[in-house]
């Protein structure tokens, strides 16, 4: 099972919106509505931002939203803030043999 | 509050073994899977494996890269999960995270702070 493909970096100015893509296949992202997104600040553990494509856990800002179209999932950050500068990873359920696969990760820079 | 605390990491030589522990609190440990994710230095996240809860077969699944070398176990009476790592290779060098995974869910809603493992001669 190969890692999901994300852009290495995405940047934006404060207040802008950015979108991070997560490209998979018909065996993972395209097959299940089980895409999740994680935020990781340097030296810290990842934190769940979005689950099941578009659901947010309690306590996560509404500025983070997820979506999916066929084999590609996306995370949009609206009203970009300096504290959003971090690495972001997508993950998808991929079936019984290899249940979970992560994306390659995207570094978000706030200009 | 969900808390997961990993321990047991360190420096080992190739071919040696190491056992990591994950001590949980703030939830009923036995109702959840024991799941491990790792992150090599400067790299992305990699799923390692999980152990189902005992009331749902109690069986485990592993990533191909560790299958046959790593074993996940649990002691529900102590709320501790374990990752036994044998025949370690340099490519196993990573920070190992214990995460919470619920039955029927496909996301990790709680993470420990991680414990570093370095495999080097």
Coordinates of C-alpha atoms in Angstrom, one line a residue:
Chain A
X1 CA 0.0 0.0 0.0
X2 CA 1.6 3.3 -1.1
X3 CA 1.4 6.5 0.9
X4 CA -1.3 9.0 -0.2
X5 CA 0.1 12.0 -2.2
X6 CA 0.1 15.4 -0.7
X7 CA 1.8 18.6 -1.9
X8 CA 5.1 19.1 0.0
X9 CA 4.2 22.7 0.9
X10 CA 1.4 25.2 0.8
X11 CA 1.5 28.8 1.9
X12 CA -0.8 31.7 2.4
X13 CA -1.2 35.1 4.0
X14 CA -3.1 35.6 7.3
X15 CA -6.8 35.7 6.6
X16 CA -6.6 33.8 3.3
X17 CA -7.9 30.3 2.6
X18 CA -5.7 27.5 1.5
X19 CA -6.5 23.9 0.4
X20 CA -4.4 20.8 0.9
X21 CA -5.0 17.9 -1.4
X22 CA -4.6 14.2 -0.6
X23 CA -4.6 11.9 -3.6
X24 CA -5.2 8.2 -3.2
X25 CA -6.7 5.4 -5.3
X26 CA -9.9 3.5 -5.7
X27 CA -8.7 1.1 -3.0
X28 CA -8.4 3.7 -0.2
X29 CA -9.7 7.3 -0.5
X30 CA -12.0 6.4 -3.3
X31 CA -13.4 3.3 -1.7
X32 CA -14.3 4.6 1.8
X33 CA -15.6 7.7 3.4
X34 CA -12.9 7.3 6.1
X35 CA -10.5 10.1 5.5
X36 CA -9.0 11.9 8.5
X37 CA -6.7 14.8 8.8
X38 CA -4.1 15.6 11.5
X39 CA -2.1 18.7 12.4
X40 CA 1.4 18.4 13.8
X41 CA 3.4 21.3 15.2
X42 CA 7.2 20.9 15.4
X43 CA 8.2 18.5 18.1
X44 CA 4.6 17.7 19.1
X45 CA 2.3 14.8 18.6
X46 CA -0.3 14.9 15.8
X47 CA -3.8 16.2 16.6
X48 CA -7.0 15.0 14.9
X49 CA -8.6 17.8 12.9
X50 CA -11.2 16.0 10.7
X51 CA -12.6 12.5 10.6
X52 CA -14.8 10.6 8.2
X53 CA -14.0 13.1 5.4
X54 CA -15.8 16.2 6.8
X55 CA -16.5 15.8 10.5
X56 CA -14.7 17.9 13.2
X57 CA -14.1 16.6 16.7
X58 CA -15.4 18.9 19.4
X59 CA -13.0 21.7 20.1
X60 CA -11.6 21.9 16.6
X61 CA -12.1 25.3 14.9
X62 CA -14.7 25.6 12.2
X63 CA -12.0 27.1 10.0
X64 CA -10.9 23.6 9.2
X65 CA -13.1 21.7 6.8
X66 CA -12.7 18.5 4.8
X67 CA -14.2 17.2 1.6
X68 CA -13.7 14.4 -1.0
X69 CA -14.1 13.9 -4.7
X70 CA -13.5 10.4 -6.1
X71 CA -9.9 9.5 -5.1
X72 CA -8.9 12.8 -3.8
X73 CA -9.6 14.3 -0.4
X74 CA -9.0 18.0 0.6
X75 CA -8.6 20.0 3.7
X76 CA -9.4 23.7 3.6
X77 CA -8.2 26.1 6.2
X78 CA -10.1 29.4 6.1
X79 CA -9.1 32.6 7.7
X80 CA -5.5 31.5 8.0
X81 CA -3.8 32.3 11.3
X82 CA -0.1 32.2 12.3
X83 CA -0.8 29.3 14.7
X84 CA -1.9 27.2 11.7
X85 CA 1.7 27.0 10.6
X86 CA 2.4 23.2 11.0
X87 CA 2.6 19.9 9.1
X88 CA -0.7 18.3 8.0
X89 CA -1.3 14.7 7.2
X90 CA -4.2 12.9 5.7
X91 CA -5.1 9.3 6.4
X92 CA -7.5 6.8 4.9
X93 CA -8.8 3.4 5.8
X94 CA -7.6 1.1 3.1
X95 CA -9.1 -2.3 3.7
X96 CA -8.4 -5.4 5.8
X97 CA -4.9 -6.1 4.6
X98 CA -3.4 -2.7 5.4
X99 CA -6.1 -0.9 7.3
X100 CA -4.5 2.5 7.5
X101 CA -2.4 4.6 5.1
X102 CA -1.1 8.1 5.7
X103 CA -0.3 10.9 3.3
X104 CA 3.1 12.2 2.6
X105 CA 2.5 15.3 4.6
X106 CA 2.2 19.0 3.8
X107 CA 4.0 21.9 5.4
X108 CA 1.8 24.9 5.8
X109 CA 3.6 28.3 5.9
X110 CA 1.8 31.5 6.9
X111 CA 3.5 34.3 5.1
Chain B
X1 CA -9.3 13.7 29.7
X2 CA -7.7 11.1 27.4
X3 CA -4.0 10.6 28.2
X4 CA -1.5 8.2 26.6
X5 CA 2.1 8.1 27.8
X6 CA 4.7 6.1 25.9
X7 CA 7.9 4.8 27.5
X8 CA 10.7 2.4 26.8
X9 CA 12.4 4.0 23.8
X10 CA 16.2 4.2 23.5
X11 CA 19.3 3.3 21.5
X12 CA 19.7 -0.3 20.4
X13 CA 21.9 -2.2 18.0
X14 CA 20.6 -3.7 14.8
X15 CA 19.1 -7.2 15.5
X16 CA 18.3 -6.4 19.1
X17 CA 14.9 -6.2 20.7
X18 CA 13.0 -3.5 22.5
X19 CA 9.6 -3.3 24.2
X20 CA 7.6 0.0 24.3
X21 CA 4.8 0.6 26.8
X22 CA 1.7 2.9 26.5
X23 CA 0.0 3.8 29.7
X24 CA -3.5 5.0 29.3
X25 CA -5.9 7.0 31.5
X26 CA -9.1 9.0 31.2
X27 CA -11.1 6.3 29.4
X28 CA -11.9 2.6 29.6
X29 CA -8.8 1.2 28.0
X30 CA -10.2 -2.3 27.5
X31 CA -13.0 -0.9 25.2
X32 CA -10.4 0.4 22.7
X33 CA -7.9 -1.0 20.3
X34 CA -4.1 -0.5 21.0
X35 CA -2.7 1.2 18.0
X36 CA 0.9 2.3 17.2
X37 CA 2.1 4.9 14.6
X38 CA 5.7 5.8 13.9
X39 CA 7.6 8.7 12.4
X40 CA 11.1 8.4 11.1
X41 CA 13.3 11.5 11.6
X42 CA 12.2 14.3 9.2
X43 CA 9.6 11.9 7.6
X44 CA 5.9 11.4 7.6
X45 CA 3.6 9.2 9.7
X46 CA 3.5 5.5 9.2
X47 CA 0.9 3.1 10.7
X48 CA 2.6 0.2 12.5
X49 CA -0.3 -1.9 13.7
X50 CA -3.2 -2.4 16.1
X51 CA -4.5 -5.0 18.6
X52 CA -8.3 -5.3 18.8
X53 CA -10.1 -5.3 22.1
X54 CA -10.6 -8.7 23.7
X55 CA -14.3 -8.6 23.2
X56 CA -13.8 -8.3 19.5
X57 CA -11.5 -11.3 18.7
X58 CA -8.4 -9.7 20.3
X59 CA -6.5 -10.2 17.2
X60 CA -3.9 -7.9 15.6
X61 CA -3.0 -6.4 12.2
X62 CA 0.4 -5.1 11.2
X63 CA 2.0 -3.1 8.5
X64 CA 4.0 -5.2 6.0
X65 CA 7.2 -3.5 7.1
X66 CA 7.0 -4.9 10.6
X67 CA 4.9 -8.0 10.2
X68 CA 6.7 -11.0 11.8
X69 CA 9.0 -8.8 13.8
X70 CA 6.7 -6.6 15.9
X71 CA 4.0 -7.8 18.3
X72 CA 1.4 -5.7 20.1
X73 CA -0.1 -6.9 23.4
X74 CA -2.1 -5.5 26.2
X75 CA -2.8 -5.7 29.9
X76 CA -6.3 -4.3 30.4
X77 CA -6.0 -4.6 34.2
X78 CA -3.2 -2.1 34.1
X79 CA -4.4 0.0 31.1
X80 CA -1.1 -0.6 29.4
X81 CA -0.4 -1.5 25.8
X82 CA 2.9 -2.9 24.5
X83 CA 4.9 -3.0 21.3
X84 CA 7.5 -5.7 21.3
X85 CA 10.0 -5.0 18.6
X86 CA 12.4 -7.8 17.6
X87 CA 15.1 -8.1 14.9
X88 CA 15.3 -4.3 14.8
X89 CA 16.7 -2.6 11.7
X90 CA 18.1 0.9 11.1
X91 CA 14.9 1.7 9.2
X92 CA 12.9 1.2 12.4
X93 CA 14.5 4.3 13.8
X94 CA 11.6 6.6 14.6
X95 CA 9.4 8.3 17.2
X96 CA 6.7 5.8 18.1
X97 CA 3.3 7.1 19.1
X98 CA 0.6 5.2 20.8
X99 CA -2.9 6.3 19.7
X100 CA -6.5 5.6 20.7
X101 CA -8.6 3.8 18.1
X102 CA -12.2 2.9 18.7
X103 CA -14.0 -0.2 17.4
X104 CA -15.7 0.7 14.1
X105 CA -13.9 4.0 13.8
X106 CA -11.1 4.7 11.4
X107 CA -9.3 7.6 12.9
X108 CA -7.0 8.2 15.8
X109 CA -8.6 10.6 18.4
X110 CA -5.9 10.6 21.0
X111 CA -2.1 10.5 20.8
X112 CA 0.7 10.1 23.2
X113 CA 3.8 12.4 23.2
X114 CA 5.9 9.6 21.5
X115 CA 9.0 7.8 22.5
X116 CA 12.1 7.8 20.3
X117 CA 13.8 4.6 19.2
X118 CA 17.2 4.7 17.5
X119 CA 18.6 1.5 15.9
X120 CA 22.3 2.0 15.3
X121 CA 25.6 0.2 15.8

